PDB file of C-alpha atoms in Angstrom:
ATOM      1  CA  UNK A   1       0.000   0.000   0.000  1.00 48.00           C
ATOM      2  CA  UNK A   2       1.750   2.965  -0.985  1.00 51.00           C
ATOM      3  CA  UNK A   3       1.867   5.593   2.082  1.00 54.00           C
ATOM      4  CA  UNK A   4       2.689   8.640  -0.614  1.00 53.00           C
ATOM      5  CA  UNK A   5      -0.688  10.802   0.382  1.00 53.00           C
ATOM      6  CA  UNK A   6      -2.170  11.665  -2.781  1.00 56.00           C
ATOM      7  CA  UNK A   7      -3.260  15.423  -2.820  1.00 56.00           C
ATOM      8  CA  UNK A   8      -6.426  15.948  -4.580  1.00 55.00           C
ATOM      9  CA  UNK A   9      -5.721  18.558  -7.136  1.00 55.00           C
ATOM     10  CA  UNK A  10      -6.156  22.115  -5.878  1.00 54.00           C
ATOM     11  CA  UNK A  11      -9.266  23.842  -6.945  1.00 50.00           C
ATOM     12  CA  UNK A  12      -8.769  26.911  -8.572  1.00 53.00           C
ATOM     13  CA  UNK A  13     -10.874  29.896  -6.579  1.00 54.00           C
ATOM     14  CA  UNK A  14     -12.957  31.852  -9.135  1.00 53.00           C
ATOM     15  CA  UNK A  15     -11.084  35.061 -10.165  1.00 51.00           C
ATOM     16  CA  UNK A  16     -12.748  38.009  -8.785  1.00 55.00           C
ATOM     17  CA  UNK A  17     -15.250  40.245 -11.302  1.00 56.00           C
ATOM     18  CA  UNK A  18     -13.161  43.471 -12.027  1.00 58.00           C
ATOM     19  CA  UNK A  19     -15.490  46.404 -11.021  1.00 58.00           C
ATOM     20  CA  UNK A  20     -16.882  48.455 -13.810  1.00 60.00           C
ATOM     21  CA  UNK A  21     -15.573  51.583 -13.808  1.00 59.00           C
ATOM     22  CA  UNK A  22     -17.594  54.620 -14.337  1.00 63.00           C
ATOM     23  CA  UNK A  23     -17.337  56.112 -17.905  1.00 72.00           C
ATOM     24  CA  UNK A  24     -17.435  59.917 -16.795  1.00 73.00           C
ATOM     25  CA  UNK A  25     -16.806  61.057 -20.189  1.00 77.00           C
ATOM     26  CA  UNK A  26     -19.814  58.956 -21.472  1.00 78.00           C
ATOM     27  CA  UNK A  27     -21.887  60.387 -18.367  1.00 77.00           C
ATOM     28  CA  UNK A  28     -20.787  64.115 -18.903  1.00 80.00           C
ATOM     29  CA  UNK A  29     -21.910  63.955 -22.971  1.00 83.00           C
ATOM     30  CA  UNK A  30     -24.809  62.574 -21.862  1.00 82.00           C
ATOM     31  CA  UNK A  31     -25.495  65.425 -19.433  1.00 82.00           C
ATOM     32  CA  UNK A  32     -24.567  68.127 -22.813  1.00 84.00           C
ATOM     33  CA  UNK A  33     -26.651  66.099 -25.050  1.00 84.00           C
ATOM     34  CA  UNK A  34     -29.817  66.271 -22.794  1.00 86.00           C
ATOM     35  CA  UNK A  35     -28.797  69.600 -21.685  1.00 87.00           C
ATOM     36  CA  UNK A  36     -28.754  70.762 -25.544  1.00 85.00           C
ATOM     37  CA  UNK A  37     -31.935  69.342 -26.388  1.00 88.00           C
ATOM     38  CA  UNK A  38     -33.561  70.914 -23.233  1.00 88.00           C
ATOM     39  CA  UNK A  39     -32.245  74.294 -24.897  1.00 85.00           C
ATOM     40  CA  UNK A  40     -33.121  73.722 -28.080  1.00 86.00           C
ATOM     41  CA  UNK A  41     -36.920  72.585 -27.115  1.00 86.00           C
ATOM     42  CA  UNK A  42     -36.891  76.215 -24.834  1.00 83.00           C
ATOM     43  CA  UNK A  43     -35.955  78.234 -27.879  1.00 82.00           C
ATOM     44  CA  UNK A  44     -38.459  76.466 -30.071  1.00 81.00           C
ATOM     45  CA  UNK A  45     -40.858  77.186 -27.162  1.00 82.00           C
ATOM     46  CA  UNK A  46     -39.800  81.026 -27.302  1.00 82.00           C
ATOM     47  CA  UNK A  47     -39.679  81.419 -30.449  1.00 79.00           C
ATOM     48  CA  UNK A  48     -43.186  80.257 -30.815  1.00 80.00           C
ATOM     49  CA  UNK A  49     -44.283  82.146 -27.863  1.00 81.00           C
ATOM     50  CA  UNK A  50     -42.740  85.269 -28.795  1.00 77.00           C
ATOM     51  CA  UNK A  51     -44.475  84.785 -32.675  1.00 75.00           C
ATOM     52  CA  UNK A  52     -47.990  84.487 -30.480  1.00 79.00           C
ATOM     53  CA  UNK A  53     -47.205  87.545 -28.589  1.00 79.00           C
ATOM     54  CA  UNK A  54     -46.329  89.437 -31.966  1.00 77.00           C
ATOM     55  CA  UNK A  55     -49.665  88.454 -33.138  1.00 78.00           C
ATOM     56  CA  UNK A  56     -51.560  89.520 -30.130  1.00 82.00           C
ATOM     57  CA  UNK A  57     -49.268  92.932 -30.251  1.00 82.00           C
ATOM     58  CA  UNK A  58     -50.449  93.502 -33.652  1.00 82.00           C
ATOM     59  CA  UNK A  59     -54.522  92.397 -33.019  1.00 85.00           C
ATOM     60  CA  UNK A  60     -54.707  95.046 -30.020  1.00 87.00           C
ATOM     61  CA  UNK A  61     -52.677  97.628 -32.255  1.00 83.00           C
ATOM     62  CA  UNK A  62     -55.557  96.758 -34.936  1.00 84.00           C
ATOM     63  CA  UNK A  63     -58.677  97.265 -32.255  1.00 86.00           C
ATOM     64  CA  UNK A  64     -57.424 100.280 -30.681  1.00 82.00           C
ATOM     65  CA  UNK A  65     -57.227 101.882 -34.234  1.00 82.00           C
ATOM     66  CA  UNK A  66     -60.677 100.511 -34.721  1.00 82.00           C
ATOM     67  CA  UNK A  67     -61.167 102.031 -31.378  1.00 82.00           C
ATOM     68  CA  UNK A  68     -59.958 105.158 -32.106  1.00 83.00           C
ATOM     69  CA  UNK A  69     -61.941 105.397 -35.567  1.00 78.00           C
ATOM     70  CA  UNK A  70     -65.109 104.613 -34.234  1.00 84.00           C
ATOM     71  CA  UNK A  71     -64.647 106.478 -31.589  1.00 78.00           C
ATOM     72  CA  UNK A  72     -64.000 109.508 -34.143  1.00 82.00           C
ATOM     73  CA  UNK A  73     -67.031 108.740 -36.305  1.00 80.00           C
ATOM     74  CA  UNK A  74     -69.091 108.914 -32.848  1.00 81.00           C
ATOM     75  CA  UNK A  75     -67.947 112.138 -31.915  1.00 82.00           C
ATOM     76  CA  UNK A  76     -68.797 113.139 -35.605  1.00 83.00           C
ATOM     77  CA  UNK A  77     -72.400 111.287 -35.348  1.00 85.00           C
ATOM     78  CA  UNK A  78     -73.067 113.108 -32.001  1.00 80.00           C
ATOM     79  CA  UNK A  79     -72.374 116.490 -33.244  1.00 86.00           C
ATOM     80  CA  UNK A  80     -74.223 116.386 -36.292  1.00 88.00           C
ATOM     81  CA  UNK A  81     -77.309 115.168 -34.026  1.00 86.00           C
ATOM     82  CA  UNK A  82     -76.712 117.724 -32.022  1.00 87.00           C
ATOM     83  CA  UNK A  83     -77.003 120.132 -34.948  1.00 92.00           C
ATOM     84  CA  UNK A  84     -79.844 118.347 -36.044  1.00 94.00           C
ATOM     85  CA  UNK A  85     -81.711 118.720 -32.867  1.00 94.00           C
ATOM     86  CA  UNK A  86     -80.919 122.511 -32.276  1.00 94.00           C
ATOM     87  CA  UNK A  87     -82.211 123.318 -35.785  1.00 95.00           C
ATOM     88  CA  UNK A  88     -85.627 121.364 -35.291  1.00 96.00           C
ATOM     89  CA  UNK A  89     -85.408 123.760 -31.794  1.00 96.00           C
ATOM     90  CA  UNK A  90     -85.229 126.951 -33.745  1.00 95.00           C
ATOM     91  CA  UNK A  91     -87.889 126.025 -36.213  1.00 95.00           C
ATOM     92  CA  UNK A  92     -90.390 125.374 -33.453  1.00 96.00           C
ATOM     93  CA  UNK A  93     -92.608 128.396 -32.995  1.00 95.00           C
ATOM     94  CA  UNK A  94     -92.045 130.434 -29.739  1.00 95.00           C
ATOM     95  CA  UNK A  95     -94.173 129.812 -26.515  1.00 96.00           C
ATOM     96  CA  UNK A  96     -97.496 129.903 -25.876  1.00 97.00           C
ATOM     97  CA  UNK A  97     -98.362 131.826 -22.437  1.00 97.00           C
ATOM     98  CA  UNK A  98    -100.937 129.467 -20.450  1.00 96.00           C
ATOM     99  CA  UNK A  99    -103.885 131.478 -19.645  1.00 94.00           C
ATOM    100  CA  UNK A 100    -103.991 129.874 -16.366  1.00 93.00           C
ATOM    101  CA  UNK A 101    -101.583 130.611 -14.003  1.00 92.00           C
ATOM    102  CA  UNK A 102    -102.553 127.085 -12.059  1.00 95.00           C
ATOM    103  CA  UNK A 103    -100.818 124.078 -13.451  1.00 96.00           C
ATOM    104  CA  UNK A 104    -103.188 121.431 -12.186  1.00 96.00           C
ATOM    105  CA  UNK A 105    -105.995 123.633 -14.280  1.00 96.00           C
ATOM    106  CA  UNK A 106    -103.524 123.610 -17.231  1.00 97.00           C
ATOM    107  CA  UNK A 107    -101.961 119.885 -17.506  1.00 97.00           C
ATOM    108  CA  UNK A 108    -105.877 118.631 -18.346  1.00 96.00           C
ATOM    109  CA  UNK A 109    -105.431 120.860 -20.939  1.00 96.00           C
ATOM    110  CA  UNK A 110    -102.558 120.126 -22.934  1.00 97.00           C
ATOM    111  CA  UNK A 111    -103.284 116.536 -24.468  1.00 95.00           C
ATOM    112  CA  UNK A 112    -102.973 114.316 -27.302  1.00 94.00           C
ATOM    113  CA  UNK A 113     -99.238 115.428 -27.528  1.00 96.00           C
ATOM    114  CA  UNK A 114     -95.683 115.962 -26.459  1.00 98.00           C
ATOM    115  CA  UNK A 115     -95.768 119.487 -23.933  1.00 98.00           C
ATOM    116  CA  UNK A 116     -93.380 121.205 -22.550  1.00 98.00           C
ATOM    117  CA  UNK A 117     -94.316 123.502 -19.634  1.00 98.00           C
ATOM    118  CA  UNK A 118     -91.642 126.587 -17.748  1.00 97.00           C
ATOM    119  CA  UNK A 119     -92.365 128.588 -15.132  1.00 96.00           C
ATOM    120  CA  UNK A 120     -92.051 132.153 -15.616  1.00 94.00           C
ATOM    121  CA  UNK A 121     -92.512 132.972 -11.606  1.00 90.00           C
ATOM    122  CA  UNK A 122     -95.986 134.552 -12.333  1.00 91.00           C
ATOM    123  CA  UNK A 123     -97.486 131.867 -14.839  1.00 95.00           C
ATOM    124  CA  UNK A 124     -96.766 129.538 -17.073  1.00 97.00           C
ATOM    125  CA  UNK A 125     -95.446 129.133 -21.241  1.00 97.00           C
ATOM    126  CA  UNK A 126     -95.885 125.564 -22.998  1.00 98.00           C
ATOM    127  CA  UNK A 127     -94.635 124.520 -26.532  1.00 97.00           C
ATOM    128  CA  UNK A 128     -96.132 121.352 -28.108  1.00 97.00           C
ATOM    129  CA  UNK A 129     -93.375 118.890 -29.385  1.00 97.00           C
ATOM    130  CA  UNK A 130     -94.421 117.407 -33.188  1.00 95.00           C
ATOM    131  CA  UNK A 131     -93.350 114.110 -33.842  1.00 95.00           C
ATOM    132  CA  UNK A 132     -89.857 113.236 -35.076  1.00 95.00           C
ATOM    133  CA  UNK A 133     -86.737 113.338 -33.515  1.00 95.00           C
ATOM    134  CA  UNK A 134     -87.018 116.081 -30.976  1.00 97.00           C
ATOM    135  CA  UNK A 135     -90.379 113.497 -29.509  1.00 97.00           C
ATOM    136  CA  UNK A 136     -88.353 110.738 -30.578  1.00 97.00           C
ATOM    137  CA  UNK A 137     -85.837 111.683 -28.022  1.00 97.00           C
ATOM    138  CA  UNK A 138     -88.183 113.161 -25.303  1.00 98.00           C
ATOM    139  CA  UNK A 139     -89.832 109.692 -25.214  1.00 97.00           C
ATOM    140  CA  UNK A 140     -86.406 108.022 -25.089  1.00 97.00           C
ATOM    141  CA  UNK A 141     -85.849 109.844 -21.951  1.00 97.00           C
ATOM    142  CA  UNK A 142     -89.184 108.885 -20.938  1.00 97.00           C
ATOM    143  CA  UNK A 143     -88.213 105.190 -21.216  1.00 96.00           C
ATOM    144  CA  UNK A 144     -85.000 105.350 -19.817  1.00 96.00           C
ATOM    145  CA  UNK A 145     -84.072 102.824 -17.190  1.00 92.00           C
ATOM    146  CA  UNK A 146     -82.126 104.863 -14.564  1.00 90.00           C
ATOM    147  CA  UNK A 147     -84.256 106.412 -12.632  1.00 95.00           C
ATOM    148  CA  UNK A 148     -83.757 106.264  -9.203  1.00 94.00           C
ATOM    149  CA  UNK A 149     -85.492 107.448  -6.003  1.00 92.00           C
ATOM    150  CA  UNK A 150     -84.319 110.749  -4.535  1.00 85.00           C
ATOM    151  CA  UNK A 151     -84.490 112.457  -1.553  1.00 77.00           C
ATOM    152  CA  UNK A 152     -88.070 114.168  -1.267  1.00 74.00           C
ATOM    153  CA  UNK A 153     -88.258 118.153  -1.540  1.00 78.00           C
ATOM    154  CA  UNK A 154     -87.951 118.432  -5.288  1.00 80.00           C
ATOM    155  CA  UNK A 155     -88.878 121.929  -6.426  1.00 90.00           C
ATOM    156  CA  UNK A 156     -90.115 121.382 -10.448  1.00 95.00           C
ATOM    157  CA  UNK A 157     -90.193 124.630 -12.727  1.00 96.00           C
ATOM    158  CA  UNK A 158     -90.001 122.542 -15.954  1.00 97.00           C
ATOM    159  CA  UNK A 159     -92.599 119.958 -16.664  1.00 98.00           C
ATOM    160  CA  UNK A 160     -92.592 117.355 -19.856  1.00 98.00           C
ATOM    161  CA  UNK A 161     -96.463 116.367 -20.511  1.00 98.00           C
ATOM    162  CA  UNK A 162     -96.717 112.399 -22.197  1.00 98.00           C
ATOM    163  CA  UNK A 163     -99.943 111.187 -22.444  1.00 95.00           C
ATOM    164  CA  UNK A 164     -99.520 108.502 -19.533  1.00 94.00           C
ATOM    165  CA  UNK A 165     -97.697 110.956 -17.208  1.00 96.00           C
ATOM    166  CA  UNK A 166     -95.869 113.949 -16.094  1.00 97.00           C
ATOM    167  CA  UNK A 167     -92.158 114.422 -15.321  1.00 97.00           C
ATOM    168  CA  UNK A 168     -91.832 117.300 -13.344  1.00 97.00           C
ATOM    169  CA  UNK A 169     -88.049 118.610 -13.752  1.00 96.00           C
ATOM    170  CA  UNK A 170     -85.631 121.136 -11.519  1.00 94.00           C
ATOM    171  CA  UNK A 171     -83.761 122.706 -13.504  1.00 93.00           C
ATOM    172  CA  UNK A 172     -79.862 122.748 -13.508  1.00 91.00           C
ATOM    173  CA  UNK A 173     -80.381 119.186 -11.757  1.00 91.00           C
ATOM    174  CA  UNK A 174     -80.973 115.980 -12.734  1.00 90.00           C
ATOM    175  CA  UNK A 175     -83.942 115.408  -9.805  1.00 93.00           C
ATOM    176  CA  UNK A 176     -87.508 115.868 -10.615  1.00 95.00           C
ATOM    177  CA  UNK A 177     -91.022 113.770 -10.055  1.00 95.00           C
ATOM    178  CA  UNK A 178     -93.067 111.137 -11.603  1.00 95.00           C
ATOM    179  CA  UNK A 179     -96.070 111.326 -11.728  1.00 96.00           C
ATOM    180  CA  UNK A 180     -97.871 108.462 -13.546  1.00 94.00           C
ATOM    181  CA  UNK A 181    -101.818 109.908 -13.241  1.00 94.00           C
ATOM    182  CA  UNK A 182    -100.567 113.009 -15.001  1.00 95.00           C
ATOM    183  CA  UNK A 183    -100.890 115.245 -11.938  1.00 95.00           C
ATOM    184  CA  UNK A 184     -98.607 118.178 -10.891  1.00 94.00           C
ATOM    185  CA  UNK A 185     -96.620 115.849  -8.638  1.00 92.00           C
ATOM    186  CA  UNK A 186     -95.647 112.573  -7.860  1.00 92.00           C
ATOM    187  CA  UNK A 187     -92.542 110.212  -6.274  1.00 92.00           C
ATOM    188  CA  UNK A 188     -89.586 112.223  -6.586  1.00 94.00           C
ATOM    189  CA  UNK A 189     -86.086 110.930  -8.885  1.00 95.00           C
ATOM    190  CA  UNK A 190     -82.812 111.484 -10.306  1.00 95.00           C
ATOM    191  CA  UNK A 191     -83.436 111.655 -13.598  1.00 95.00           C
ATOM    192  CA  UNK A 192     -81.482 109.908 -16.445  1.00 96.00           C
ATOM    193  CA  UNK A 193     -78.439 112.258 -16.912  1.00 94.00           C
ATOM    194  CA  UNK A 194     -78.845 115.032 -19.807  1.00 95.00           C
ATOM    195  CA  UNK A 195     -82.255 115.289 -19.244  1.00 97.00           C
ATOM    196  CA  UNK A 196     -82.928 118.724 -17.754  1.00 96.00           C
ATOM    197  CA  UNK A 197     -80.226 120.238 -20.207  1.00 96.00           C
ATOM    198  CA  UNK A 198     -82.355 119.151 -22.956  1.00 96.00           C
ATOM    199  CA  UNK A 199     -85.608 120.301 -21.865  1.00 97.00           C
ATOM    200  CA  UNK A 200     -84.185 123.523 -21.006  1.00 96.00           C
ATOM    201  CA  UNK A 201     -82.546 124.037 -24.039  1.00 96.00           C
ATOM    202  CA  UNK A 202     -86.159 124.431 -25.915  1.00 97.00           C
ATOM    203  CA  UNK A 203     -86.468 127.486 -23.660  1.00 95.00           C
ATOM    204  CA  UNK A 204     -82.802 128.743 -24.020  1.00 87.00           C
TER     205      UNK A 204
END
């Protein structure tokens, strides 16, 4: 029996696994190239941004011309209608003198038209409105929606006479009455703005 003591051939250990190392330069032009596309996809972004914002310049540049025109041909449009309404003034005939010098006695009496009534301190003059533009607008007062309640101790020395009711109107203000069973008072307002100037401006 041989006595030699056999060695069993040495296993070879596994060889370690080299660690990867980290490709910085690979990492870094990653970085760039996602940096660079990043800027590229914000300057696309501006630039289309910046094209919208052009646009919008221009459309506002475009609407405050149109602004500006129509406001022009308004102003044009106004005074023309002015002119229009202070020429049908002067071709009305002058005022009548009331031969009553008690409106409540008068107001039954002026019907079936547009009147006008001033106080002259010791009576009263009336001129009847004809239809068209100077009734027209008279009745567009009438209708107006801002009238609002006012403060009671209105003092009226210009009355308009409609055939459902009388507006009783202090002149140099916009307060007056309404009175809507055509009587020589009624609940007290401020009128809709203009108003008195226009009424007074048949007596000027």
């Amino acid at each position: 029996m041989d006595d030699t003591i056999r060695r069993r051939p040495g296993v070879r250990e596994g060889y370690p696994r080299r660690r990867r190392k980290t490709n910085y330069r690979l990492v870094l032009c990653g970085a760039l190239a996602v940096c660079l596309i990043l800027a590229v996809l914000f300057f696309a972004l501006f630039l289309n941004q910046r094209g919208k914002t052009k646009d919008l310049e221009e459309q506002v540049k475009k609407l405050t011309e149109q602004t500006q025109t129509l406001t022009g041909e308004k102003t044009t449009l106004q005074s023309t209608l002015d002119g229009m309404y202070d020429s049908a003034i002067a071709a009305l005939p002058d005022p009548t003198t009331a031969q009553t010098e008690a409106l409540p006695d008068l107001i039954p009496q002026l019907t079936g038209s547009i009147y006008l009534v001033r106080s002259t301190g010791s009576g009263y003059q009336y001129l009847k409105i004809p239809s068209g533009i100077l009734a027209d607008k008279l009745i567009a007062y009438r209708d107006a929606a801002d009238y609002t309640a006012a403060a009671s101790g209105v003092t009226a020395d210009l009355w308009v006479l409609y055939d459902d009711k009388v507006i009783g109107i202090k002149s140099g203000t916009d307060t007056g009455f309404v009175s809507t069973d055509r009587t020589a008072s009624g609940a007290e307002y401020t009128l809709p703005s203009g108003f008195s100037a226009f009424v007074s401006s048949f007596f000027a």
